[in-house]
Short mmCIF file of C-alpha atoms in Angstrom, two decimals:
data_model
loop_
_atom_site.label_atom_id
_atom_site.label_comp_id
_atom_site.label_asym_id
_atom_site.label_seq_id
_atom_site.Cartn_x
_atom_site.Cartn_y
_atom_site.Cartn_z
CA UNK A 1 -22.48 -12.51 -72.63
CA UNK A 2 -25.86 -14.52 -72.02
CA UNK A 3 -27.62 -15.00 -75.23
CA UNK A 4 -24.90 -13.53 -77.42
CA UNK A 5 -25.12 -14.89 -80.70
CA UNK A 6 -22.61 -14.98 -83.39
CA UNK A 7 -23.74 -12.26 -85.75
CA UNK A 8 -23.25 -9.64 -82.81
CA UNK A 9 -20.37 -7.45 -84.18
CA UNK A 10 -19.78 -5.44 -80.64
CA UNK A 11 -19.50 -6.13 -77.16
CA UNK A 12 -23.07 -5.60 -75.34
CA UNK A 13 -23.26 -3.13 -72.38
CA UNK A 14 -22.26 -3.85 -69.27
CA UNK A 15 -19.89 -6.58 -70.63
CA UNK A 16 -17.53 -6.34 -68.03
CA UNK A 17 -20.42 -6.95 -65.55
CA UNK A 18 -22.46 -10.32 -67.31
CA UNK A 19 -18.65 -12.17 -67.23
CA UNK A 20 -19.08 -12.33 -63.57
CA UNK A 21 -22.10 -14.14 -63.68
CA UNK A 22 -22.19 -17.48 -61.96
CA UNK A 23 -23.06 -19.51 -65.21
CA UNK A 24 -19.89 -19.45 -68.12
CA UNK A 25 -20.46 -17.82 -71.32
CA UNK A 26 -20.31 -19.39 -74.42
CA UNK A 27 -16.88 -17.56 -75.84
CA UNK A 28 -16.87 -19.44 -79.23
CA UNK A 29 -18.34 -16.71 -81.08
CA UNK A 30 -16.37 -13.78 -79.97
CA UNK A 31 -14.16 -12.11 -82.27
CA UNK A 32 -10.54 -11.22 -81.70
CA UNK A 33 -11.41 -7.61 -80.45
CA UNK A 34 -13.99 -8.87 -78.16
CA UNK A 35 -11.64 -11.19 -76.76
CA UNK A 36 -9.15 -8.77 -75.84
CA UNK A 37 -11.73 -6.52 -74.36
CA UNK A 38 -12.69 -9.53 -72.45
CA UNK A 39 -9.05 -9.89 -71.02
CA UNK A 40 -8.64 -6.35 -70.24
CA UNK A 41 -11.50 -6.05 -68.62
CA UNK A 42 -10.73 -9.16 -66.60
CA UNK A 43 -7.42 -8.08 -65.88
CA UNK A 44 -8.56 -4.72 -64.24
CA UNK A 45 -11.18 -6.35 -62.39
CA UNK A 46 -8.44 -8.47 -61.14
CA UNK A 47 -6.16 -6.19 -59.79
CA UNK A 48 -9.24 -4.44 -58.23
CA UNK A 49 -10.24 -7.11 -56.84
CA UNK A 50 -6.31 -7.93 -55.68
CA UNK A 51 -6.19 -4.42 -53.80
CA UNK A 52 -9.61 -4.97 -51.93
CA UNK A 53 -8.32 -8.21 -50.61
CA UNK A 54 -5.09 -6.70 -49.32
CA UNK A 55 -6.71 -3.62 -47.83
CA UNK A 56 -9.37 -6.76 -45.95
CA UNK A 57 -6.42 -8.58 -45.21
CA UNK A 58 -4.68 -5.48 -43.00
CA UNK A 59 -8.05 -4.52 -41.64
CA UNK A 60 -8.32 -8.03 -40.33
CA UNK A 61 -5.06 -7.87 -38.98
CA UNK A 62 -6.00 -4.79 -37.39
CA UNK A 63 -9.14 -5.67 -35.94
CA UNK A 64 -7.53 -9.24 -34.58
CA UNK A 65 -4.62 -6.56 -33.07
CA UNK A 66 -7.51 -4.77 -31.28
CA UNK A 67 -9.09 -7.96 -30.61
CA UNK A 68 -6.02 -9.35 -29.15
CA UNK A 69 -5.61 -5.95 -27.08
CA UNK A 70 -9.01 -6.02 -25.84
CA UNK A 71 -8.76 -9.99 -24.85
CA UNK A 72 -5.99 -9.03 -22.82
CA UNK A 73 -7.14 -6.60 -21.35
CA UNK A 74 -10.39 -8.25 -20.03
CA UNK A 75 -7.63 -11.11 -18.54
CA UNK A 76 -5.55 -8.67 -16.18
CA UNK A 77 -6.31 -8.52 -12.87
CA UNK A 78 -4.80 -7.58 -9.65
CA UNK A 79 -2.62 -10.78 -9.69
CA UNK A 80 -0.80 -10.44 -13.05
CA UNK A 81 -1.42 -6.67 -13.75
CA UNK A 82 -1.27 -3.56 -11.48
CA UNK A 83 -4.96 -3.33 -11.51
CA UNK A 84 -6.31 -2.58 -7.32
CA UNK A 85 -8.44 -5.51 -6.48
CA UNK A 86 -10.94 -2.90 -5.76
CA UNK A 87 -11.53 -2.72 -9.45
CA UNK A 88 -12.78 -6.28 -9.63
CA UNK A 89 -15.76 -6.93 -7.34
CA UNK A 90 -16.66 -9.98 -6.10
CA UNK A 91 -14.70 -11.62 -8.64
CA UNK A 92 -11.47 -12.37 -6.94
CA UNK A 93 -8.34 -13.71 -8.34
CA UNK A 94 -5.85 -16.14 -7.44
CA UNK A 95 -3.24 -15.09 -4.94
CA UNK A 96 0.68 -15.08 -5.93
CA UNK A 97 1.18 -16.74 -2.57
CA UNK A 98 2.24 -20.25 -2.25
CA UNK A 99 -0.02 -22.59 -0.05
CA UNK A 100 1.80 -22.85 3.33
CA UNK A 101 4.21 -20.27 2.71
CA UNK A 102 2.17 -18.02 5.81
CA UNK A 103 0.17 -20.65 7.82
CA UNK A 104 -3.08 -19.56 9.07
CA UNK A 105 -2.86 -17.89 12.83
CA UNK A 106 -0.60 -16.27 15.31
CA UNK A 107 3.09 -17.35 14.99
CA UNK A 108 5.28 -19.16 17.39
CA UNK A 109 6.26 -16.29 20.26
CA UNK A 110 3.01 -14.40 19.70
CA UNK A 111 1.90 -12.76 22.88
CA UNK A 112 -1.63 -12.65 21.79
CA UNK A 113 -4.34 -10.19 22.93
CA UNK A 114 -6.58 -12.50 24.76
CA UNK A 115 -8.73 -9.87 27.26
CA UNK A 116 -6.99 -10.75 31.10
CA UNK A 117 -8.52 -10.50 34.56
CA UNK A 118 -7.50 -6.89 36.55
CA UNK A 119 -6.80 -7.31 40.33
CA UNK A 120 -8.97 -4.76 41.35
CA UNK A 121 -12.10 -4.18 39.26
CA UNK A 122 -13.21 -0.79 39.75
CA UNK A 123 -17.04 -2.24 40.75
CA UNK A 124 -17.99 -5.32 42.16
CA UNK A 125 -21.85 -6.37 41.77
CA UNK A 126 -22.95 -9.05 44.43
CA UNK A 127 -25.33 -11.63 43.40
CA UNK A 128 -25.87 -13.08 47.01
CA UNK A 129 -27.66 -16.88 47.47
CA UNK A 130 -31.32 -17.25 48.89
CA UNK A 131 -31.28 -17.47 52.90
CA UNK A 132 -32.96 -20.64 52.93
CA UNK A 133 -33.43 -23.56 50.89
CA UNK A 134 -36.24 -24.04 49.18
CA UNK A 135 -36.51 -28.06 49.80
CA UNK A 136 -36.03 -27.92 53.67
CA UNK A 137 -36.24 -23.77 54.77
CA UNK A 138 -32.75 -24.44 56.43
CA UNK A 139 -30.71 -20.76 56.44
CA UNK A 140 -27.49 -20.93 53.71
CA UNK A 141 -24.35 -19.65 54.08
CA UNK A 142 -21.95 -19.09 51.31
CA UNK A 143 -19.15 -22.03 50.94
CA UNK A 144 -17.76 -20.70 47.46
CA UNK A 145 -18.06 -18.28 45.09
CA UNK A 146 -16.61 -17.38 41.21
CA UNK A 147 -16.24 -14.19 39.86
CA UNK A 148 -16.53 -12.96 36.37
CA UNK A 149 -15.18 -9.78 35.02
CA UNK A 150 -17.15 -7.86 32.42
CA UNK A 151 -14.96 -5.09 30.19
CA UNK A 152 -17.43 -2.11 29.13
CA UNK A 153 -16.91 1.72 28.14
CA UNK A 154 -17.64 4.55 30.42
CA UNK A 155 -19.85 7.48 28.27
CA UNK A 156 -18.68 10.35 29.90
CA UNK A 157 -20.36 14.28 29.59
CA UNK A 158 -17.88 16.48 28.29
CA UNK A 159 -15.50 18.09 31.10
CA UNK A 160 -16.20 22.20 31.18
CA UNK A 161 -13.00 23.98 32.74
CA UNK A 162 -13.41 27.79 33.29
CA UNK A 163 -9.93 29.73 32.49
CA UNK A 164 -9.90 32.78 34.48
CA UNK A 165 -7.70 36.10 35.31
CA UNK A 166 -6.93 38.83 37.42
CA UNK A 167 -6.65 42.30 37.32
CA UNK A 168 -4.87 44.61 40.07
CA UNK A 169 -3.59 48.29 40.29
CA UNK A 170 -0.81 48.51 42.85
CA UNK A 171 -0.24 51.74 44.74
CA UNK A 172 2.27 52.75 43.13
CA UNK A 173 0.00 52.44 40.21
CA UNK A 174 1.50 49.31 38.13
CA UNK A 175 -1.43 47.28 37.09
CA UNK A 176 -0.51 43.48 36.99
CA UNK A 177 -2.70 40.60 34.96
CA UNK A 178 -2.51 37.38 35.16
CA UNK A 179 -2.59 35.68 31.74
CA UNK A 180 -4.17 32.62 30.17
CA UNK A 181 -2.48 29.50 28.88
CA UNK A 182 -1.31 30.08 25.35
CA UNK A 183 -3.81 27.46 24.37
CA UNK A 184 -6.66 29.37 25.99
CA UNK A 185 -7.31 31.85 23.14
CA UNK A 186 -11.42 32.16 22.62
CA UNK A 187 -14.00 32.76 24.79
CA UNK A 188 -15.20 29.45 24.43
CA UNK A 189 -13.64 26.48 22.53
CA UNK A 190 -12.75 22.85 22.02
CA UNK A 191 -9.98 21.44 24.61
CA UNK A 192 -6.96 19.59 23.29
CA UNK A 193 -8.30 16.13 23.80
CA UNK A 194 -11.58 16.26 21.95
CA UNK A 195 -9.28 17.96 19.53
CA UNK A 196 -7.32 15.03 18.94
CA UNK A 197 -9.70 12.72 18.93
CA UNK A 198 -11.43 14.20 16.20
CA UNK A 199 -8.15 14.32 13.99
CA UNK A 200 -7.78 10.99 15.48
CA UNK A 201 -11.05 9.62 13.86
CA UNK A 202 -11.06 11.39 10.53
CA UNK A 203 -7.34 11.56 9.43
CA UNK A 204 -6.61 8.13 10.50
CA UNK A 205 -9.54 6.09 10.55
CA UNK A 206 -10.52 7.97 7.56
CA UNK A 207 -14.30 8.94 8.77
CA UNK A 208 -15.95 11.62 6.98
CA UNK A 209 -16.42 14.81 8.71
CA UNK A 210 -20.03 14.20 8.89
CA UNK A 211 -20.08 10.95 10.83
CA UNK A 212 -17.30 12.30 13.11
CA UNK A 213 -19.59 14.84 14.54
CA UNK A 214 -22.06 12.27 14.89
CA UNK A 215 -19.90 9.74 16.84
CA UNK A 216 -18.29 12.82 19.16
CA UNK A 217 -21.85 13.38 19.98
CA UNK A 218 -22.49 9.34 20.80
CA UNK A 219 -19.33 9.03 22.55
CA UNK A 220 -19.56 12.45 24.51
CA UNK A 221 -22.84 14.22 24.10
CA UNK A 222 -21.50 17.09 22.14
CA UNK A 223 -21.26 17.86 18.33
CA UNK A 224 -19.20 20.02 16.75
CA UNK A 225 -20.16 21.20 13.60
CA UNK A 226 -18.72 20.25 9.95
CA UNK A 227 -16.62 23.63 9.67
CA UNK A 228 -15.59 22.98 13.26
CA UNK A 229 -13.87 19.78 12.46
CA UNK A 230 -12.46 21.21 9.57
CA UNK A 231 -10.77 24.10 11.31
CA UNK A 232 -9.28 21.44 13.88
CA UNK A 233 -7.85 19.28 11.15
CA UNK A 234 -6.33 22.56 9.32
CA UNK A 235 -4.68 23.69 13.01
CA UNK A 236 -3.25 20.44 12.96
CA UNK A 237 -1.64 20.12 9.96
CA UNK A 238 -0.43 24.02 10.95
CA UNK A 239 0.79 22.24 14.59
CA UNK A 240 2.48 19.35 12.65
CA UNK A 241 4.21 20.84 9.62
CA UNK A 242 7.74 21.11 11.45
CA UNK A 243 7.41 17.16 12.32
CA UNK A 244 6.74 17.06 8.36
CA UNK A 245 9.50 19.14 7.29
CA UNK A 246 11.69 17.01 9.81
CA UNK A 247 10.90 13.61 8.92
CA UNK A 248 11.37 14.65 5.20
CA UNK A 249 15.70 15.79 6.20
CA UNK A 250 15.54 12.39 7.93
CA UNK A 251 14.43 10.17 4.93
CA UNK A 252 17.16 12.18 3.02
CA UNK A 253 19.64 10.29 5.23
CA UNK A 254 18.63 7.41 4.88
CA UNK A 255 20.07 4.57 2.97
CA UNK A 256 17.52 2.80 1.53
CA UNK A 257 13.61 4.15 1.14
CA UNK A 258 10.55 3.54 -1.35
CA UNK A 259 8.84 6.17 -3.55
CA UNK A 260 5.15 5.58 -5.01
CA UNK A 261 2.67 8.09 -6.56
CA UNK A 262 -1.05 7.44 -7.08
CA UNK A 263 -3.94 10.18 -8.66
CA UNK A 264 -6.43 12.12 -6.64
CA UNK A 265 -8.50 14.73 -7.17
CA UNK A 266 -8.09 17.92 -5.54
CA UNK A 267 -10.61 20.95 -6.63
CA UNK A 268 -12.13 18.44 -9.25
CA UNK A 269 -8.82 18.32 -11.20
CA UNK A 270 -6.03 15.47 -11.33
CA UNK A 271 -3.28 15.75 -8.58
CA UNK A 272 -1.10 13.64 -7.17
CA UNK A 273 -0.01 12.10 -3.80
CA UNK A 274 3.39 11.47 -3.52
CA UNK A 275 5.15 9.11 -0.90
CA UNK A 276 8.67 8.55 0.55
CA UNK A 277 8.96 6.18 2.94
CA UNK A 278 11.33 4.02 5.11
CA UNK A 279 11.24 0.90 7.56
CA UNK A 280 10.20 3.69 10.42
CA UNK A 281 8.83 6.90 8.78
CA UNK A 282 6.71 7.89 6.30
CA UNK A 283 5.93 11.05 4.05
CA UNK A 284 3.23 12.23 1.92
CA UNK A 285 2.82 15.05 -0.31
CA UNK A 286 0.63 16.81 -2.89
CA UNK A 287 1.18 18.32 -6.30
CA UNK A 288 -0.47 18.94 -9.45
CA UNK A 289 2.08 17.30 -11.95
CA UNK A 290 3.38 13.53 -11.21
CA UNK A 291 7.24 12.95 -12.54
CA UNK A 292 10.09 15.09 -12.33
CA UNK A 293 8.70 18.85 -12.12
CA UNK A 294 6.87 17.48 -8.63
CA UNK A 295 9.77 15.63 -7.47
CA UNK A 296 11.96 19.41 -7.96
CA UNK A 297 8.82 21.56 -6.50
CA UNK A 298 8.54 19.09 -3.60
CA UNK A 299 12.31 19.12 -2.98
CA UNK A 300 12.68 15.52 -1.57
CA UNK A 301 13.64 13.16 -4.12
CA UNK A 302 15.58 15.11 -5.94
CA UNK A 303 17.76 15.35 -3.18
CA UNK A 304 17.87 11.22 -1.97
CA UNK A 305 21.37 9.67 -2.44
CA UNK A 306 20.64 6.44 -0.92
CA UNK A 307 19.09 3.26 -2.85
CA UNK A 308 15.67 4.61 -4.03
CA UNK A 309 13.06 1.48 -4.27
CA UNK A 310 9.97 2.06 -7.16
CA UNK A 311 8.26 0.81 -9.76
CA UNK A 312 10.04 1.91 -12.69
CA UNK A 313 8.12 4.94 -13.49
CA UNK A 314 9.89 6.73 -16.31
CA UNK A 315 10.86 10.06 -13.84
CA UNK A 316 12.50 7.85 -11.61
CA UNK A 317 15.85 6.67 -13.14
CA UNK A 318 16.74 10.36 -13.88
CA UNK A 319 17.04 10.86 -10.66
CA UNK A 320 20.67 10.81 -8.97
CA UNK A 321 20.39 7.55 -6.85
CA UNK A 322 21.17 3.86 -6.71
CA UNK A 323 18.14 2.18 -7.87
CA UNK A 324 16.14 -1.31 -7.03
CA UNK A 325 12.68 -2.34 -9.19
CA UNK A 326 9.74 -3.72 -7.21
CA UNK A 327 9.50 -7.17 -7.98
CA UNK A 328 6.01 -7.77 -7.01
CA UNK A 329 5.53 -5.58 -10.46
CA UNK A 330 7.35 -8.18 -12.50
CA UNK A 331 5.83 -10.78 -10.73
CA UNK A 332 2.05 -9.92 -11.70
CA UNK A 333 3.40 -9.31 -15.47
CA UNK A 334 4.88 -12.59 -15.79
CA UNK A 335 2.43 -14.44 -14.08
CA UNK A 336 0.10 -12.63 -17.45
CA UNK A 337 2.77 -13.90 -20.22
CA UNK A 338 2.67 -17.07 -18.96
CA UNK A 339 -1.20 -17.69 -18.90
CA UNK A 340 -2.67 -15.65 -21.41
CA UNK A 341 0.34 -15.47 -23.94
CA UNK A 342 1.62 -19.01 -23.32
CA UNK A 343 5.38 -17.85 -22.71
CA UNK A 344 7.00 -20.94 -20.84
CA UNK A 345 9.82 -18.37 -20.09
CA UNK A 346 7.61 -16.60 -17.43
CA UNK A 347 7.05 -19.17 -15.04
CA UNK A 348 10.95 -20.01 -14.79
CA UNK A 349 11.43 -16.42 -14.47
CA UNK A 350 8.74 -16.56 -11.38
CA UNK A 351 10.27 -19.56 -9.72
CA UNK A 352 13.70 -18.16 -10.28
CA UNK A 353 13.07 -14.91 -8.30
CA UNK A 354 11.14 -16.58 -5.90
CA UNK A 355 13.82 -18.55 -5.15
CA UNK A 356 16.04 -16.08 -4.70
CA UNK A 357 13.77 -14.30 -2.60
CA UNK A 358 13.94 -17.44 -0.25
CA UNK A 359 17.46 -17.44 -0.61
CA UNK A 360 18.13 -14.10 0.62
CA UNK A 361 15.93 -14.81 3.83
CA UNK A 362 17.86 -17.94 4.51
CA UNK A 363 20.83 -15.71 4.34
CA UNK A 364 20.22 -12.31 6.21
CA UNK A 365 23.62 -11.22 6.18
CA UNK A 366 23.69 -11.30 2.49
CA UNK A 367 24.67 -14.32 -0.54
CA UNK A 368 27.99 -14.58 -0.83
CA UNK A 369 29.38 -13.70 -4.48
CA UNK A 370 28.75 -17.43 -5.93
CA UNK A 371 25.38 -17.30 -5.07
CA UNK A 372 24.81 -13.59 -6.75
CA UNK A 373 26.27 -15.14 -9.93
CA UNK A 374 24.14 -18.21 -10.02
CA UNK A 375 21.45 -16.20 -10.48
CA UNK A 376 22.16 -14.11 -12.50
CA UNK A 377 23.60 -16.37 -15.09
CA UNK A 378 20.08 -18.23 -14.82
CA UNK A 379 18.55 -14.68 -15.07
CA UNK A 380 20.00 -13.73 -18.19
CA UNK A 381 19.62 -17.13 -19.63
CA UNK A 382 16.05 -17.24 -19.76
CA UNK A 383 16.47 -13.64 -21.39
CA UNK A 384 18.12 -15.39 -23.91
CA UNK A 385 15.73 -18.04 -24.50
CA UNK A 386 12.59 -15.01 -24.47
CA UNK A 387 14.12 -13.26 -27.07
CA UNK A 388 14.46 -15.77 -29.35
CA UNK A 389 10.57 -16.68 -29.31
CA UNK A 390 9.73 -13.16 -29.24
CA UNK A 391 12.01 -10.95 -31.56
CA UNK A 392 12.01 -7.12 -32.00
CA UNK A 393 9.85 -5.66 -34.99
CA UNK A 394 11.87 -3.85 -37.54
CA UNK A 395 11.46 -0.29 -38.08
CA UNK A 396 7.90 0.30 -39.63
CA UNK A 397 8.88 3.53 -41.60
CA UNK A 398 6.90 5.77 -39.27
CA UNK A 399 8.10 8.55 -37.18
CA UNK A 400 8.91 7.48 -33.51
CA UNK A 401 9.70 3.96 -32.15
CA UNK A 402 8.01 1.06 -33.93
CA UNK A 403 5.30 -0.06 -31.47
CA UNK A 404 6.38 -3.64 -29.34
CA UNK A 405 4.04 -6.45 -28.17
CA UNK A 406 3.80 -6.19 -24.30
CA UNK A 407 5.95 -9.22 -24.07
CA UNK A 408 9.27 -7.62 -25.48
CA UNK A 409 8.35 -4.21 -23.29
CA UNK A 410 8.35 -6.65 -20.52
CA UNK A 411 11.89 -8.26 -21.36
CA UNK A 412 13.51 -4.93 -22.38
CA UNK A 413 13.01 -3.82 -19.08
CA UNK A 414 13.82 -6.92 -17.36
CA UNK A 415 16.93 -6.65 -19.45
CA UNK A 416 17.93 -3.05 -19.18
CA UNK A 417 17.21 -3.25 -15.71
CA UNK A 418 18.69 -6.67 -14.40
CA UNK A 419 21.08 -4.88 -12.01
CA UNK A 420 18.23 -3.31 -10.20
CA UNK A 421 15.66 -6.18 -10.55
CA UNK A 422 18.27 -8.34 -8.80
CA UNK A 423 19.37 -5.34 -6.42
CA UNK A 424 18.02 -7.38 -3.24
CA UNK A 425 20.12 -10.24 -4.34
CA UNK A 426 23.41 -7.98 -3.41
CA UNK A 427 22.13 -5.84 -0.74
CA UNK A 428 20.47 -7.49 1.99
CA UNK A 429 18.97 -4.08 3.00
CA UNK A 430 16.64 -3.69 -0.12
CA UNK A 431 13.22 -5.28 -0.31
CA UNK A 432 12.23 -7.44 -2.50
CA UNK A 433 8.89 -5.36 -3.28
CA UNK A 434 8.40 -1.81 -3.05
CA UNK A 435 5.31 -2.65 -0.07
CA UNK A 436 5.88 -0.26 2.35
CA UNK A 437 5.42 2.74 -0.15
CA UNK A 438 2.29 1.00 -2.04
CA UNK A 439 0.93 0.20 1.69
CA UNK A 440 1.26 4.36 2.32
CA UNK A 441 -0.72 5.04 -0.37
CA UNK A 442 -3.70 2.73 0.30
CA UNK A 443 -5.01 4.65 3.40
CA UNK A 444 -5.59 8.03 1.20
CA UNK A 445 -7.34 5.54 -1.48
CA UNK A 446 -9.62 4.85 1.24
CA UNK A 447 -10.39 8.24 1.93
CA UNK A 448 -10.74 9.14 -1.92
CA UNK A 449 -13.14 6.17 -1.71
CA UNK A 450 -15.37 8.11 0.92
CA UNK A 451 -15.34 11.55 -0.03
CA UNK A 452 -14.53 11.23 -3.32
CA UNK A 453 -12.08 14.42 -3.78
CA UNK A 454 -10.33 16.68 -1.46
CA UNK A 455 -12.03 20.14 -2.40
CA UNK A 456 -9.14 22.37 -1.69
CA UNK A 457 -5.51 22.00 -2.02
CA UNK A 458 -4.92 23.52 1.61
CA UNK A 459 -6.79 20.29 2.94
CA UNK A 460 -5.12 18.09 0.68
CA UNK A 461 -1.92 19.26 2.07
CA UNK A 462 -3.10 19.29 5.38
CA UNK A 463 -3.84 15.83 5.63
CA UNK A 464 -0.14 14.88 4.05
CA UNK A 465 0.96 16.65 6.94
CA UNK A 466 -1.70 14.94 9.50
CA UNK A 467 -0.96 11.34 7.54
CA UNK A 468 2.35 11.19 7.24
CA UNK A 469 2.56 12.38 11.16
CA UNK A 470 0.68 9.04 12.45
CA UNK A 471 2.13 6.78 10.25
CA UNK A 472 5.27 7.72 11.59
CA UNK A 473 4.00 7.31 14.95
CA UNK A 474 2.24 3.58 14.25
CA UNK A 475 5.19 2.28 12.75
CA UNK A 476 7.42 3.32 15.38
CA UNK A 477 4.44 1.73 17.94
CA UNK A 478 3.64 5.39 19.33
CA UNK A 479 0.20 5.64 20.94
CA UNK A 480 -1.74 8.25 18.71
CA UNK A 481 -4.28 9.57 20.50
CA UNK A 482 -2.21 10.65 23.61
CA UNK A 483 0.06 11.93 21.49
CA UNK A 484 -2.12 14.18 19.34
CA UNK A 485 -3.93 15.45 22.56
CA UNK A 486 -0.03 16.81 23.78
CA UNK A 487 0.31 18.27 20.84
CA UNK A 488 -2.15 20.24 21.09
CA UNK A 489 -1.38 20.87 24.63
CA UNK A 490 1.10 22.91 23.07
CA UNK A 491 4.33 20.19 23.26
CA UNK A 492 6.33 19.85 20.17
CA UNK A 493 5.43 17.14 18.07
CA UNK A 494 9.03 15.89 17.55
CA UNK A 495 9.45 15.28 20.91
CA UNK A 496 7.56 11.81 19.97
CA UNK A 497 9.05 10.60 17.16
CA UNK A 498 12.84 9.18 16.32
CA UNK A 499 14.49 10.93 13.90
#
């Protein structure tokens, strides 16, 4: 309306735009019709502005939600989430263990591993005195002596054994033929000790195949090809397959076992490494699927009837057995809620679970009913307190479940699985965490970091068989290398393990 005169009888073109100018126009010369037109224009603009403000507010809320998720993702580490420590580089978070809980050094009564002298050394190196004194020239006679022992390796060349058989014809015409040992099948082959050492280096210490060949050459002067090493590993998998099945059968009878799974690359595709373990047994298997389909086809978990400790993955509760949840996962998630979501109840829940763990350790025979009830009462009181400050969002009208915050999702798991979370308080055989199963996954992950993937499914399956056997031997404190040598000599792999 800038420059509008009283004699103007019509609203100038662009009237609505002029209204928005910073300088307030003179409205005294407007007619009633012009004022009505101005009001309608302003009303329309105001409605559009209200819609735009509402749109911007919704967009701001979405952006704030995404920013909150990104901030939470950046704040997560191995101490407050399920991220592995290897993903953090040189930035290591604080440990969940309390200072002084596990003192540095050996525990009282530990035998130690100090190198000790032997009574009869293999060699003696004499370092004699001078024959005469360099001052006066008098002859010298030894009056006392000291001895020091040096333990070192002895690198030996490969030992070659030639096997010969003979043939003879009797006067009566019958032909007699001696036979080679059943382990000697080719004109030239590697022996059981070298094969055992190859498997020991490649599948227990996770040394890459090429470097295994280099190490064998450095130790014994003989370098097998990478294809030969792979054939030896495949042969070991076939020899140990009966033990792999026997370990699976023995785990079916265990009172308590832990299960876990982790992704692996096989033939360039995602597969899943499954494990079921106890204090003395370890079983590993590989499958393209992660959940119920894998459980059914591997044929292990679906037959287990004891107490299964796991991380709460959705397929585990469908199994027909008792369950216990890993509280290490809960402690990490509660740490995140306490530190980054500012949830006071989360730290109290951490303290409660840690106190319950200390009580169970102090009473290895199990807590009494009063102690179990006291822990459960405090547990439910903390959940009730948490629900007051973290209500569930009402349905938003969209199909499916309404998305909830990570705090609400954690509260749901703690409430719905309260019996499984506190199972360790009722049964002293149930561990506080699923550390046994998670540790079984770590060494295969080390192999994947070295090799990148398994090139064939047969190679992955052979690795699982060999690793199951070696891990079981180690848990039962059986020497690995001599046992592998016996297996390649034709002995039954079952004779070395207790089932």
